Coordinates of C-alpha atoms and ligand atoms in Angstrom, one line a residue:
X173 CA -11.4 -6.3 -15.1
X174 CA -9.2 -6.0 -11.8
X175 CA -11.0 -6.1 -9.0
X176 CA -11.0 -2.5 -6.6
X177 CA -8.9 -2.9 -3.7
X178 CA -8.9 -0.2 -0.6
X179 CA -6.0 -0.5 2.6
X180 CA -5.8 1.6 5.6
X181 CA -2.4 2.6 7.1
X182 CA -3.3 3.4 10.4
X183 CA 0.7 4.2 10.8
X184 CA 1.5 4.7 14.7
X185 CA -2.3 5.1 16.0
X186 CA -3.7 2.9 18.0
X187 CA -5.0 1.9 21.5
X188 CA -6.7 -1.6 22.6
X189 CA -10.1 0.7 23.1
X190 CA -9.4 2.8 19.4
X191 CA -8.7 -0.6 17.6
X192 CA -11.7 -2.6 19.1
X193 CA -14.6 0.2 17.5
X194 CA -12.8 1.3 14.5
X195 CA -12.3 -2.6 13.3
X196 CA -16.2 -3.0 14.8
X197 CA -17.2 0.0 12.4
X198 CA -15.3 -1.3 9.6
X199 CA -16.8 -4.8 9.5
X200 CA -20.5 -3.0 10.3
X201 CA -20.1 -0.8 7.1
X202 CA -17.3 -2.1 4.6
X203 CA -19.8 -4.4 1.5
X204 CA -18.7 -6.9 -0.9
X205 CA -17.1 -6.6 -3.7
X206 CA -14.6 -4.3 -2.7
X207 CA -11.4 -5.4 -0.9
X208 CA -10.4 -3.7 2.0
X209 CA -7.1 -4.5 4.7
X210 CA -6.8 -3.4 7.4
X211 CA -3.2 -2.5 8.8
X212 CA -2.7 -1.7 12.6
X213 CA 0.6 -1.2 14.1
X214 CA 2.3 -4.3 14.8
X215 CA 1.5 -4.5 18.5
X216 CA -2.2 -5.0 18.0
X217 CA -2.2 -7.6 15.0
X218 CA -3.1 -10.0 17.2
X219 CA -6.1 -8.2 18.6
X220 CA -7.2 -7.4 14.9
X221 CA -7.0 -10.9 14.0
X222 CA -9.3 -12.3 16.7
X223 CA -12.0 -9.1 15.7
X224 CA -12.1 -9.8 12.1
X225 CA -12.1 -13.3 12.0
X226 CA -15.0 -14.3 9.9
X227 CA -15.3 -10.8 8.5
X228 CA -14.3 -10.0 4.7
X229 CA -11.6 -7.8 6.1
X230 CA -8.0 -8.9 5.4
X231 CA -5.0 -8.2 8.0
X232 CA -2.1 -6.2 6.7
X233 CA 1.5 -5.0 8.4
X234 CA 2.8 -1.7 7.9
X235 CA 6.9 -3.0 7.5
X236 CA 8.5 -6.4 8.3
X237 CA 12.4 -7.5 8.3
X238 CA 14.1 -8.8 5.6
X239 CA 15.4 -11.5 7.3
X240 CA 14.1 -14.5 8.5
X241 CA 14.9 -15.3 12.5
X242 CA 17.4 -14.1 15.0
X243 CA 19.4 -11.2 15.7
X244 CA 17.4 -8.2 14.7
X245 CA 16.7 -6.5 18.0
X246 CA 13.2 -4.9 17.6
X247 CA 12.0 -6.3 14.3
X248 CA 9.5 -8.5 13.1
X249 CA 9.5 -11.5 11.0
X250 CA 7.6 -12.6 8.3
X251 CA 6.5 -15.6 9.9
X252 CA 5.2 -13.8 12.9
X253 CA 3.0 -11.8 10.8
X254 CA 2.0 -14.9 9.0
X255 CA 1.4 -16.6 12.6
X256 CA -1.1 -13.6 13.1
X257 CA -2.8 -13.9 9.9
X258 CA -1.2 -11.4 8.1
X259 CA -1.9 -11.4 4.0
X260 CA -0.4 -8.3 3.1
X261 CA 2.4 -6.0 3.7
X262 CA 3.2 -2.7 3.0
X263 CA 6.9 -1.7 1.8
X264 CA 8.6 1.0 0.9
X265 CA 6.0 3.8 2.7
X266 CA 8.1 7.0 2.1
X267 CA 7.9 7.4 5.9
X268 CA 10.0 4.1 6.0
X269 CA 12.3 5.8 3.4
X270 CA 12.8 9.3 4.3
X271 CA 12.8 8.8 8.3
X272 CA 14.1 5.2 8.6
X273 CA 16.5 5.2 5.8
X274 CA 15.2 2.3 3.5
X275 CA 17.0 2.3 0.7
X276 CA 15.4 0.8 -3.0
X277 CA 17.9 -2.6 -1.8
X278 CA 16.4 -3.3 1.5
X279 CA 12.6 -2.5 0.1
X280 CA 13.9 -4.9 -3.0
X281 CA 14.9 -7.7 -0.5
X282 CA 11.8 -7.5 1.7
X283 CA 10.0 -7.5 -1.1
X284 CA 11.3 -10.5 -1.9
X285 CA 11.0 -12.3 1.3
X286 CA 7.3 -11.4 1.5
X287 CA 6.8 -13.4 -2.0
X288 CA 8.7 -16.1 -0.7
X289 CA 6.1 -16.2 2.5
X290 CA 3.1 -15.8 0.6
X291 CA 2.2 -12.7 1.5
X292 CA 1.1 -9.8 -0.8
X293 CA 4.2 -7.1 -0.8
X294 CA 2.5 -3.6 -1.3
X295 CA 5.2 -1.6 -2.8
X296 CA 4.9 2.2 -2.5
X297 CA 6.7 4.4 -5.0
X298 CA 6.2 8.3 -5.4
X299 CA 8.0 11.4 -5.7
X300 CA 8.3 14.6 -3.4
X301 CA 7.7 17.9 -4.3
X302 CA 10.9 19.1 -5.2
X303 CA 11.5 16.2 -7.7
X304 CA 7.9 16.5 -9.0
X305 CA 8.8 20.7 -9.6
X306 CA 12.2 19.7 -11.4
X307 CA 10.0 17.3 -13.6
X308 CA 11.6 14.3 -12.2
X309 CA 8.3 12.1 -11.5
X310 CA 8.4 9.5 -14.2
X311 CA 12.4 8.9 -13.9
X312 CA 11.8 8.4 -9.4
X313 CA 9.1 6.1 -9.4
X314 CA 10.4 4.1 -12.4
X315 CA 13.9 3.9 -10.8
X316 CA 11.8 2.7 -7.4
X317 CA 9.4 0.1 -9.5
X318 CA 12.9 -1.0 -11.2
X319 CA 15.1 -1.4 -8.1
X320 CA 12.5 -4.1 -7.3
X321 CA 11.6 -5.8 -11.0
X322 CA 15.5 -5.8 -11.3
X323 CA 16.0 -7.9 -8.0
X324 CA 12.6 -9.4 -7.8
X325 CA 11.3 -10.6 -11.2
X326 CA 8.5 -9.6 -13.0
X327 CA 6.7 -12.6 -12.3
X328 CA 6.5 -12.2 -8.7
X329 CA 4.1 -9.1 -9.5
X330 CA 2.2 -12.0 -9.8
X331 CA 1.1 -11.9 -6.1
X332 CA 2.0 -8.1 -5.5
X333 CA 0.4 -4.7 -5.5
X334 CA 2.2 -1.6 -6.4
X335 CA 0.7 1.8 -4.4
X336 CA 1.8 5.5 -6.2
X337 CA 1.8 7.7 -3.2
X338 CA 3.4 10.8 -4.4
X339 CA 5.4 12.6 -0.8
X340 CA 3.8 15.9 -1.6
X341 CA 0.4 14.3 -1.1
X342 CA 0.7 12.6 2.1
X343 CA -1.0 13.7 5.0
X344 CA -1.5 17.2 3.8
X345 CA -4.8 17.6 2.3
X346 CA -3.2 18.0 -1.0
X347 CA -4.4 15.3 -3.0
X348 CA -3.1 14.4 -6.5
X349 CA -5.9 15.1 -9.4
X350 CA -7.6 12.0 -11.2
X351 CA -5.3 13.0 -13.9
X352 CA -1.9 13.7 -12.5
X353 CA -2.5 10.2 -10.7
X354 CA -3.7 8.4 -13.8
X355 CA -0.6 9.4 -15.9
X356 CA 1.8 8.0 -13.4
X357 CA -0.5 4.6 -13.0
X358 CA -0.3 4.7 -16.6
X359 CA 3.2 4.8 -16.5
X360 CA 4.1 2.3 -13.7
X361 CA 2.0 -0.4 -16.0
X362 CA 3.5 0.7 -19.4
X363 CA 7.1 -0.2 -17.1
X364 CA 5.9 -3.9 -16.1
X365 CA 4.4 -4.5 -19.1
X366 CA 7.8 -3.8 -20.8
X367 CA 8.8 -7.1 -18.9
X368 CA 5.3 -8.7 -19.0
X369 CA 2.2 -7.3 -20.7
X370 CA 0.2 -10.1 -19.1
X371 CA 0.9 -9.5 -15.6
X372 CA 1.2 -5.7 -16.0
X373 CA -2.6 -5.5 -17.1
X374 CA -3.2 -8.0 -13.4
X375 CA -1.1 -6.1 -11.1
X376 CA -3.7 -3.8 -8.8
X377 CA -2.2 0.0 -8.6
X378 CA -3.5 1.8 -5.9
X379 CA -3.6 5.9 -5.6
X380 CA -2.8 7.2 -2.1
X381 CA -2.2 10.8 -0.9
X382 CA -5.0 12.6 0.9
X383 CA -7.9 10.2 -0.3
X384 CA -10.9 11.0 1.7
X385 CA -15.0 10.0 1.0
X386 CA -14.9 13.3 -1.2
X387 CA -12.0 12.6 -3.6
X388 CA -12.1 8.9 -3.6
X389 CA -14.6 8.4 -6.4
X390 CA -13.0 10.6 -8.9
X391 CA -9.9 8.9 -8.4
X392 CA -11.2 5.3 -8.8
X393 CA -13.1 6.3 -11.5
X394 CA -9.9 6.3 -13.5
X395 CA -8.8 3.4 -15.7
X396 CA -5.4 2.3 -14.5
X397 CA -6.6 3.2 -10.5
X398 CA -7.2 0.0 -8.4
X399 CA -8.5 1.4 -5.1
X400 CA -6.2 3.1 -2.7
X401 CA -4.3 3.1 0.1
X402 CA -5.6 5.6 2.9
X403 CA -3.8 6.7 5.8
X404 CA -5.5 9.6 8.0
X405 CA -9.2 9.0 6.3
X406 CA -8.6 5.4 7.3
X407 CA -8.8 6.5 11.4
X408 CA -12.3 7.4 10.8
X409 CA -14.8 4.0 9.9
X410 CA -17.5 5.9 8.4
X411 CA -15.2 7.8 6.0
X412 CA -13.3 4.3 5.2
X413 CA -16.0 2.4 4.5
X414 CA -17.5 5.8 1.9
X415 CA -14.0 5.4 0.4
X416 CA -14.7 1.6 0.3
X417 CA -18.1 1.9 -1.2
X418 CA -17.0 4.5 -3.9
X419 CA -14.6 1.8 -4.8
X420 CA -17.7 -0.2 -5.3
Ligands
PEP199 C1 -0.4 6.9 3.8 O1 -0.1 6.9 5.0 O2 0.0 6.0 3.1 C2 -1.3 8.0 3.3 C3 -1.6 7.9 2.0 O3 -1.8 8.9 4.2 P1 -2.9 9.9 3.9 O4 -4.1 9.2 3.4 O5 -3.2 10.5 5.3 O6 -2.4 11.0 3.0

């Protein structure tokens, strides 16, 4: 039995004041046994670390570098975020792809300098609307799932979580059925287990796309969905921690 796991992406929102009550209202309300992370943008990690020491909530990072020190005006190492008691991050947010430019490669190698660190990489695959209308779901996130088995090795899925966030879904109210989710969770672990039937069956896969405290239990309820990974529900502690508790 794999244990439910819930993260909020509170992308770029944040202010010292916002930070301090939404972390206070998430360590009021969010009970044992779920998981849940928080991830604040990178300028308040610090802040988040002192308020939820001693609280069951983990820290998260939305994106880190690749590489390890130096010469990379404006980015952010994985040992910072370790110095600031970061456990996971997350990689590959379609907003990192589509308006950044990450490319499967650079999602592959961060991925695999998070193992390296001992972090928890939370790899996000998921089609957009046009590809799903074409009929191209299954071959986009398995090419995006492969991109990083290929480079990474099955066995460092280990220590990783893999988040099915289809494009269409994000941020527009327009969340994904139980079913339409479950077949492509069901897919993503029939592709690990092709390498590893062991660690496929391990590997938490998290739904997100417009999860709110109304849809969440519906989609948990399904076999091969782990939890989720909640962006604008995530802004609001009472609706995270309904999400969290329907995960419970
Ligand atoms: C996200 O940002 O990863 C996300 C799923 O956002 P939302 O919950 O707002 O759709």
């Amino acid at each position: 039995m794999r244990a439910k796991l819930v993260i909020a992406n509170w992308k770029m929102n944040a202010d010292k004041a916002m930070l301090a009550k939404l972390l206070a209202g998430y360590v009021a309300a969010i009970k044992p046994p779920v998981k849940a992370v928080a991830c604040p943008p990178a300028p308040y990690l610090a802040q988040a670390q002192q308020q939820l020491e001693g609280s069951a909530i983990a820290l998260g990072a939305q994106n880190v570098s690749q590489f390890e020190k130096g010469a990379y005006t404006g980015e952010i190492s994985l040992s910072m975020l370790q110095d600031l008691g970061c456990e996971y991050v997350i990689l590959g947010h379609s907003e990192r792809r589509s308006l950044f430019g990450e490319q499967d490669t650079d999602i592959a190698e961060k991925f695999v300098a998070t193992i390296a660190a001992g972090l928890t990489p939370v790899l996000c695959v998921g089609e957009t609307r046009e590809q799903r209308q074409a009929g191209e779901t299954d071959s986009v996130v398995s090419s995006q799932l492969d991109a990083v088995v290929n480079v990474a090795g099955i066995k460092s899925f280990e220590k990783a979580v893999v988040a099915y966030e289809p494009v269409w879904a994000i941020g527009t109210g327009d969340t994904a059925t139980p079913e339409q989710a479950q077949q492509v969770h069901k897919l993503l672990r029939e592709k690990l287990a092709e390498s590893d039937a062991d660690i496929a069956q391990r590997v938490p896969l998290l739904y997100g796309g417009s999860v709110n405290a109304e849809n969440a239990e519906e989609l948990f309820a399904m076999t091969d969905i782990d939890g989720g990974l909640v962006g604008g529900a995530s802004l609001d502690a009472s609706a995270f921690a309904a999400i969290c508790a329907a995960a419970n």
